[in-house]
Amino acid sequence: MEENTLKLLVKLTQEGQLSSLEERISSGGSAAVQTIRSKHFGRSGDTLLHYAARQGHLDIVQYLIKRVGMDVETYNNDYKRPLHEAASMSHLACVSYLLQEGAKVDSLKKADWTPLMMACTRRNLNVIQELLHHGADPALRNKDGWNSFHIACREGDPLVVQHLLLVTLDVWRTESKTRRTPLHTAAMHGCEEIVRILLERCGYTPDCADSCGVTPFMDAVRNGHLSVARLLLEKHQASPQATDMLGTQPVHQVAVTGQEEALWFLVRDLNVDVNQKATDMQLTALHYAAKEGHTSTIKTLLELGADLYVRDKKGRTALHMACIGQHADVARILLQLGLKDSEDASGTTARQLAKKPDIVRVFQCGVPDTS
């Protein structure tokens, strides 16, 4: 078949024009039918059956399987089957038909994602129930160690999460390859109702930590999800002063992400020491904010009582960290606030760490008089 004809067939399939598609294929005779059965298109390697399933055109899916004779288990370059496509786009009728025609319910695409995992990226309980009814295993894990429950907790649909807990009671007892639990996932994405369900129905230990030492409370607060953070404090006895593998506490982590409301919450509401040093390099929240270039966060920290002149384990001030990060605006503000350039423990000044032209100019031009 000519290339233009093949492109037209893809277009007709995507648009759901069954009669025109059937007419074009029939006019090419048995040779055209044979070509369509095995033809993969583009860089993705999709077949017409993939296109039809993705768009939810059940009549075309039926035609391609019954009349053209396409294999229900045909796969593209990512090993995605038509069932993956239909499940990922919440096309219930196509999912049901493909399963009826013998599609393997737990087939794996690239990275070991099953159709149920794909379905859990959407908030369509009916599709998920259909896959489960045909034997889909919610406990199967992909290459990162996530199962369908992890994915559902990330998406945040309470009905889906509750149903998965109903059909597989222990599905919550899972960790990714980096030891992250579904509670971490829900907290990180600010899914408050899911966090509430997990705390009520599952047996997670307070401050359960992943392989980096990060707790669900840390995930919530450093991403600015304060309602979730409060819930973890009230219902799960989370610690606002737990430390990760690098010795950083939530106060340091929110300085890194620039979450200023979270800083107020930690320091003013929970009485966390704004000058608390991370146990690894003795960095404070001010050091972290300066290194990341968060000028507004630095002002907030100082308002909360941060020590402008504090030094880390290597004798570096926040000005050194600003220069390490090559943040001219931060260096300018710190100098304006009265922080003088000085040597660290190795005899290196902040100015010597400045490499980019704009931050070099900060030191060359001097500090403007703001009095």
Short mmCIF file of C-alpha atoms in Angstrom, two decimals:
data_model
loop_
_atom_site.label_atom_id
_atom_site.label_comp_id
_atom_site.label_asym_id
_atom_site.label_seq_id
_atom_site.Cartn_x
_atom_site.Cartn_y
_atom_site.Cartn_z
CA MET A 1 0.00 0.00 0.00
CA GLU A 2 1.19 3.54 -0.73
CA GLU A 3 2.44 5.70 2.12
CA ASN A 4 -0.30 8.30 1.60
CA THR A 5 -2.94 5.59 1.78
CA LEU A 6 -1.50 4.27 5.03
CA LYS A 7 -1.49 7.78 6.54
CA LEU A 8 -5.12 8.16 5.50
CA LEU A 9 -6.03 4.89 7.23
CA VAL A 10 -4.46 6.18 10.46
CA LYS A 11 -6.44 9.42 10.15
CA LEU A 12 -9.72 7.60 9.52
CA THR A 13 -9.06 5.32 12.49
CA GLN A 14 -8.30 8.18 14.84
CA GLU A 15 -11.40 10.06 13.71
CA GLY A 16 -13.63 7.01 14.10
CA GLN A 17 -14.74 6.86 10.47
CA LEU A 18 -15.44 3.12 10.24
CA SER A 19 -17.28 3.03 6.91
CA SER A 20 -14.56 4.98 5.09
CA LEU A 21 -11.84 2.90 6.75
CA GLU A 22 -13.54 -0.34 5.77
CA GLU A 23 -14.03 0.87 2.21
CA ARG A 24 -10.36 1.84 1.82
CA ILE A 25 -9.07 -1.45 3.20
CA SER A 26 -11.55 -3.55 1.19
CA SER A 27 -10.60 -1.80 -2.04
CA GLY A 28 -7.03 -3.02 -1.60
CA GLY A 29 -8.06 -6.65 -1.46
CA SER A 30 -6.39 -9.40 0.56
CA ALA A 31 -2.98 -7.80 0.18
CA ALA A 32 -4.19 -4.67 1.96
CA VAL A 33 -5.73 -6.71 4.76
CA GLN A 34 -2.48 -8.62 5.19
CA THR A 35 -0.51 -5.38 5.33
CA ILE A 36 -2.78 -3.83 7.96
CA ARG A 37 -2.54 -6.89 10.17
CA SER A 38 1.17 -6.41 10.67
CA LYS A 39 1.75 -2.73 9.92
CA HIS A 40 3.31 -0.60 12.66
CA PHE A 41 3.30 3.16 12.22
CA GLY A 42 5.78 5.88 13.14
CA ARG A 43 8.37 5.96 15.89
CA SER A 44 5.95 4.53 18.44
CA GLY A 45 5.22 1.45 16.37
CA ASP A 46 1.47 1.73 16.97
CA THR A 47 -0.94 -0.34 14.91
CA LEU A 48 -4.41 0.73 13.79
CA LEU A 49 -5.73 -1.29 16.72
CA HIS A 50 -3.68 0.84 19.13
CA TYR A 51 -5.06 4.04 17.59
CA ALA A 52 -8.65 2.79 17.77
CA ALA A 53 -8.34 1.60 21.38
CA ARG A 54 -6.70 4.86 22.46
CA GLN A 55 -9.53 6.91 20.96
CA GLY A 56 -12.23 4.58 22.29
CA HIS A 57 -13.70 3.67 18.89
CA LEU A 58 -15.24 0.33 19.82
CA ASP A 59 -16.74 -0.32 16.38
CA ILE A 60 -13.32 0.04 14.74
CA VAL A 61 -11.69 -2.13 17.41
CA GLN A 62 -14.28 -4.81 16.68
CA TYR A 63 -13.79 -4.48 12.92
CA LEU A 64 -10.00 -4.72 13.11
CA ILE A 65 -10.12 -7.83 15.31
CA LYS A 66 -13.05 -9.67 13.69
CA ARG A 67 -12.83 -8.65 10.03
CA VAL A 68 -9.19 -7.74 9.52
CA GLY A 69 -7.92 -10.41 11.90
CA MET A 70 -5.58 -8.31 13.99
CA ASP A 71 -4.07 -9.89 17.08
CA VAL A 72 -5.59 -8.57 20.30
CA GLU A 73 -2.12 -8.88 21.86
CA THR A 74 -0.24 -6.91 19.21
CA TYR A 75 2.26 -4.54 20.82
CA ASN A 76 4.12 -1.38 19.86
CA ASN A 77 7.73 -0.36 20.48
CA ASP A 78 6.99 0.19 24.19
CA TYR A 79 5.29 -3.21 24.41
CA LYS A 80 1.96 -1.50 24.98
CA ARG A 81 -1.03 -3.60 23.98
CA PRO A 82 -4.38 -2.17 22.87
CA LEU A 83 -5.63 -2.98 26.38
CA HIS A 84 -3.03 -0.60 27.84
CA GLU A 85 -4.30 2.12 25.52
CA ALA A 86 -7.97 1.62 26.32
CA ALA A 87 -7.32 1.36 30.06
CA SER A 88 -5.10 4.44 30.16
CA MET A 89 -7.80 6.53 28.46
CA SER A 90 -10.71 5.10 30.53
CA HIS A 91 -12.58 3.58 27.58
CA LEU A 92 -14.66 1.00 29.44
CA ALA A 93 -16.40 -0.53 26.40
CA CYS A 94 -13.09 -1.12 24.64
CA VAL A 95 -11.53 -2.55 27.79
CA SER A 96 -14.43 -4.97 28.21
CA TYR A 97 -14.35 -6.07 24.58
CA LEU A 98 -10.58 -6.60 24.47
CA LEU A 99 -10.76 -8.72 27.62
CA GLN A 100 -13.65 -10.66 26.11
CA GLU A 101 -11.51 -11.35 23.05
CA GLY A 102 -8.72 -12.79 25.16
CA ALA A 103 -6.44 -9.86 25.97
CA LYS A 104 -4.13 -10.73 28.86
CA VAL A 105 -5.26 -8.66 31.81
CA ASP A 106 -1.80 -8.30 33.37
CA SER A 107 0.27 -7.82 30.23
CA LEU A 108 3.37 -5.70 30.74
CA LYS A 109 4.45 -2.69 28.75
CA LYS A 110 7.86 -1.02 28.96
CA ALA A 111 8.88 -0.33 32.59
CA ASP A 112 6.54 -3.16 33.64
CA TRP A 113 3.31 -1.18 33.72
CA THR A 114 0.12 -3.25 33.63
CA PRO A 115 -3.24 -2.10 32.21
CA LEU A 116 -4.50 -1.76 35.80
CA MET A 117 -1.63 0.62 36.62
CA MET A 118 -2.51 2.62 33.52
CA ALA A 119 -6.16 2.70 34.56
CA CYS A 120 -5.20 3.96 38.03
CA THR A 121 -3.68 7.08 36.47
CA ARG A 122 -7.29 8.07 35.76
CA ARG A 123 -10.24 8.50 38.07
CA ASN A 124 -12.54 5.92 36.50
CA LEU A 125 -13.55 3.27 39.01
CA ASN A 126 -15.61 1.34 36.44
CA VAL A 127 -12.58 0.56 34.29
CA ILE A 128 -10.57 -0.47 37.35
CA GLN A 129 -13.40 -2.73 38.53
CA GLU A 130 -13.64 -4.35 35.10
CA LEU A 131 -9.93 -5.19 35.10
CA LEU A 132 -10.10 -6.51 38.65
CA HIS A 133 -13.15 -8.61 37.74
CA HIS A 134 -11.03 -10.28 35.05
CA GLY A 135 -8.26 -11.09 37.52
CA ALA A 136 -5.93 -8.08 37.39
CA ASP A 137 -3.43 -8.21 40.25
CA PRO A 138 -3.13 -4.85 42.06
CA ALA A 139 -0.03 -6.07 43.92
CA LEU A 140 2.15 -6.38 40.81
CA ARG A 141 5.01 -3.88 40.83
CA ASN A 142 6.66 -1.98 37.99
CA LYS A 143 10.39 -1.46 37.52
CA ASP A 144 10.40 1.30 40.18
CA GLY A 145 8.59 -0.92 42.66
CA TRP A 146 5.27 0.91 42.40
CA ASN A 147 2.04 -1.08 42.34
CA SER A 148 -1.42 0.08 41.32
CA PHE A 149 -2.16 1.27 44.85
CA HIS A 150 0.82 3.64 44.79
CA ILE A 151 -0.47 5.12 41.56
CA ALA A 152 -4.02 5.46 42.83
CA CYS A 153 -2.76 7.25 45.95
CA ARG A 154 -0.87 9.70 43.77
CA GLU A 155 -3.96 10.48 41.70
CA GLY A 156 -6.07 11.00 44.82
CA ASP A 157 -9.48 9.45 44.05
CA PRO A 158 -10.92 8.22 47.38
CA LEU A 159 -13.34 5.78 45.70
CA VAL A 160 -10.54 4.07 43.80
CA VAL A 161 -8.28 3.85 46.85
CA GLN A 162 -11.06 2.49 49.05
CA HIS A 163 -12.02 -0.10 46.44
CA LEU A 164 -8.46 -1.36 46.08
CA LEU A 165 -8.23 -1.70 49.86
CA LEU A 166 -11.52 -3.61 49.81
CA VAL A 167 -10.48 -6.17 47.19
CA THR A 168 -6.89 -6.60 48.44
CA LEU A 169 -6.63 -5.88 52.14
CA ASP A 170 -2.82 -5.84 52.30
CA VAL A 171 -2.21 -3.88 49.10
CA TRP A 172 -1.01 -0.93 51.20
CA ARG A 173 1.89 -3.06 52.53
CA THR A 174 4.18 -2.12 49.69
CA GLU A 175 7.27 -0.01 49.18
CA SER A 176 8.96 1.21 46.04
CA LYS A 177 12.58 0.33 45.35
CA THR A 178 13.51 3.46 47.28
CA ARG A 179 11.26 2.33 50.18
CA ARG A 180 8.59 4.93 49.51
CA THR A 181 5.14 3.95 50.70
CA PRO A 182 1.76 4.99 49.29
CA LEU A 183 1.54 7.31 52.32
CA HIS A 184 4.66 9.11 51.10
CA THR A 185 3.13 9.39 47.66
CA ALA A 186 -0.20 10.79 48.86
CA ALA A 187 1.49 13.25 51.21
CA MET A 188 3.90 14.49 48.55
CA HIS A 189 1.04 15.20 46.13
CA GLY A 190 -1.17 16.86 48.74
CA CYS A 191 -3.94 14.25 48.59
CA GLU A 192 -5.42 15.03 52.00
CA GLU A 193 -8.44 12.73 51.78
CA ILE A 194 -6.22 9.83 50.71
CA VAL A 195 -3.84 10.48 53.60
CA ARG A 196 -6.81 10.44 55.94
CA ILE A 197 -7.99 7.07 54.56
CA LEU A 198 -4.50 5.58 54.83
CA LEU A 199 -4.10 6.72 58.42
CA GLU A 200 -7.50 5.31 59.36
CA ARG A 201 -7.32 1.97 57.56
CA CYS A 202 -3.65 1.07 57.20
CA GLY A 203 -0.91 0.33 59.68
CA TYR A 204 1.86 2.71 58.71
CA THR A 205 4.30 3.49 61.50
CA PRO A 206 4.81 7.15 62.44
CA ASP A 207 7.65 8.79 60.50
CA CYS A 208 8.19 5.76 58.26
CA ALA A 209 11.22 6.75 56.21
CA ASP A 210 12.27 6.00 52.64
CA SER A 211 15.83 5.07 51.67
CA CYS A 212 16.85 8.74 51.92
CA GLY A 213 15.32 9.08 55.37
CA VAL A 214 12.42 11.20 54.11
CA THR A 215 9.15 10.90 56.05
CA PRO A 216 5.62 11.58 54.77
CA PHE A 217 5.55 14.75 56.91
CA MET A 218 8.70 15.99 55.18
CA ASP A 219 7.14 15.26 51.80
CA ALA A 220 4.03 17.20 52.71
CA VAL A 221 5.63 20.26 54.26
CA ARG A 222 8.41 20.77 51.72
CA ASN A 223 5.82 20.72 48.95
CA GLY A 224 3.64 23.24 50.74
CA HIS A 225 0.79 20.89 51.67
CA LEU A 226 0.22 22.21 55.17
CA SER A 227 -3.23 20.68 55.68
CA VAL A 228 -1.68 17.26 55.05
CA ALA A 229 1.22 18.10 57.38
CA ARG A 230 -1.24 19.06 60.14
CA LEU A 231 -3.15 15.83 59.59
CA LEU A 232 0.03 13.77 59.98
CA LEU A 233 0.87 15.66 63.17
CA GLU A 234 -2.59 15.18 64.67
CA LYS A 235 -3.41 11.64 63.53
CA HIS A 236 -0.01 10.01 63.16
CA GLN A 237 2.25 11.68 65.72
CA ALA A 238 4.66 12.78 63.00
CA SER A 239 7.76 14.60 64.18
CA PRO A 240 8.48 18.07 62.76
CA GLN A 241 12.12 17.58 63.77
CA ALA A 242 12.87 14.18 62.23
CA THR A 243 16.08 14.05 60.19
CA ASP A 244 16.81 12.45 56.84
CA MET A 245 20.00 10.59 55.87
CA LEU A 246 21.84 13.89 55.35
CA GLY A 247 20.79 15.17 58.75
CA THR A 248 18.38 17.77 57.40
CA GLN A 249 15.10 18.53 59.13
CA PRO A 250 11.87 19.87 57.63
CA VAL A 251 12.97 23.46 58.38
CA HIS A 252 15.98 22.95 56.11
CA GLN A 253 13.97 21.19 53.43
CA VAL A 254 11.33 23.91 53.14
CA ALA A 255 14.13 26.46 52.81
CA VAL A 256 15.43 24.45 49.84
CA THR A 257 12.00 24.44 48.16
CA GLY A 258 11.23 28.03 49.11
CA GLN A 259 8.01 27.24 50.97
CA GLU A 260 7.67 30.37 53.09
CA GLU A 261 4.25 29.63 54.55
CA ALA A 262 5.65 26.30 55.69
CA LEU A 263 8.54 28.14 57.37
CA TRP A 264 6.10 30.25 59.39
CA PHE A 265 4.18 27.07 60.26
CA LEU A 266 7.27 25.25 61.51
CA VAL A 267 8.89 28.12 63.39
CA ARG A 268 5.93 30.06 64.77
CA ASP A 269 3.32 27.28 65.18
CA LEU A 270 5.54 24.31 66.03
CA ASN A 271 8.41 26.19 67.73
CA VAL A 272 11.10 24.69 65.51
CA ASP A 273 14.47 26.43 65.90
CA VAL A 274 15.03 28.49 62.76
CA ASN A 275 18.79 28.29 63.38
CA GLN A 276 18.83 24.53 63.81
CA LYS A 277 21.86 23.06 62.02
CA ALA A 278 21.75 19.98 59.81
CA THR A 279 23.88 17.30 61.39
CA ASP A 280 25.94 16.61 58.26
CA MET A 281 27.60 19.92 57.29
CA GLN A 282 26.03 22.08 60.03
CA LEU A 283 24.12 24.11 57.47
CA THR A 284 21.15 26.19 58.57
CA ALA A 285 17.97 26.99 56.68
CA LEU A 286 19.55 30.34 55.73
CA HIS A 287 22.49 28.53 54.10
CA TYR A 288 20.14 26.33 52.08
CA ALA A 289 17.93 29.21 50.95
CA ALA A 290 21.00 31.20 49.86
CA LYS A 291 22.42 28.30 47.89
CA GLU A 292 19.10 27.81 46.08
CA GLY A 293 18.76 31.51 45.31
CA HIS A 294 15.50 32.15 47.20
CA THR A 295 15.72 35.87 47.98
CA SER A 296 12.20 36.10 49.40
CA THR A 297 12.78 33.05 51.58
CA ILE A 298 15.91 34.63 53.00
CA LYS A 299 13.91 37.70 54.03
CA THR A 300 11.31 35.45 55.66
CA LEU A 301 13.99 33.54 57.55
CA LEU A 302 15.53 36.73 58.87
CA GLU A 303 12.10 37.94 59.93
CA LEU A 304 11.71 34.66 61.82
CA GLY A 305 14.99 35.23 63.65
CA ALA A 306 17.59 33.54 61.48
CA ASP A 307 21.18 34.41 62.39
CA LEU A 308 22.69 36.31 59.44
CA TYR A 309 26.25 35.60 60.59
CA VAL A 310 26.02 31.87 61.34
CA ARG A 311 28.68 29.61 59.78
CA ASP A 312 28.60 25.98 58.76
CA LYS A 313 31.13 23.22 59.47
CA LYS A 314 33.51 24.66 56.88
CA GLY A 315 33.20 28.19 58.23
CA ARG A 316 30.98 29.36 55.35
CA THR A 317 28.31 32.02 55.70
CA ALA A 318 25.16 32.38 53.64
CA LEU A 319 27.14 34.71 51.36
CA HIS A 320 29.53 31.86 50.53
CA MET A 321 26.53 29.67 49.67
CA ALA A 322 25.00 32.34 47.45
CA CYS A 323 28.28 32.54 45.54
CA ILE A 324 28.53 28.75 45.27
CA GLY A 325 25.08 28.82 43.68
CA GLN A 326 26.08 31.86 41.57
CA HIS A 327 23.03 33.84 42.73
CA ALA A 328 23.81 37.53 42.28
CA ASP A 329 20.54 38.84 43.73
CA VAL A 330 21.01 36.86 46.93
CA ALA A 331 24.61 38.01 47.31
CA ARG A 332 23.54 41.62 46.81
CA ILE A 333 20.81 41.40 49.43
CA LEU A 334 23.06 39.73 52.00
CA LEU A 335 25.70 42.41 51.51
CA GLN A 336 23.07 45.14 51.80
CA LEU A 337 21.89 43.59 55.06
CA GLY A 338 25.39 43.96 56.46
CA LEU A 339 26.94 40.53 55.94
CA LYS A 340 30.62 41.20 55.14
CA ASP A 341 32.70 39.05 52.84
CA SER A 342 35.09 36.91 54.84
CA GLU A 343 37.24 33.82 54.66
CA ASP A 344 35.90 30.36 55.41
CA ALA A 345 37.94 27.73 57.27
CA SER A 346 40.08 27.09 54.19
CA GLY A 347 40.83 30.77 53.65
CA THR A 348 38.43 31.15 50.71
CA THR A 349 36.29 34.30 50.49
CA ALA A 350 32.83 34.40 48.99
CA ARG A 351 34.11 36.72 46.29
CA GLN A 352 36.59 34.06 45.17
CA LEU A 353 33.68 31.66 44.63
CA ALA A 354 31.87 34.07 42.31
CA LYS A 355 32.26 32.93 38.70
CA LYS A 356 29.39 34.33 36.63
CA PRO A 357 29.74 37.93 35.40
CA ASP A 358 26.62 39.23 37.16
CA ILE A 359 27.70 38.03 40.59
CA VAL A 360 31.29 39.18 40.02
CA ARG A 361 29.91 42.67 39.33
CA VAL A 362 28.13 42.64 42.69
CA PHE A 363 31.51 42.61 44.41
CA GLN A 364 33.19 44.94 41.90
CA CYS A 365 30.51 47.63 42.18
CA GLY A 366 30.37 47.57 45.94
CA VAL A 367 27.28 47.72 48.11
CA PRO A 368 24.86 50.58 47.40
CA ASP A 369 24.08 52.86 50.31
CA THR A 370 20.53 52.03 51.46
CA SER A 371 20.49 54.41 54.43
#
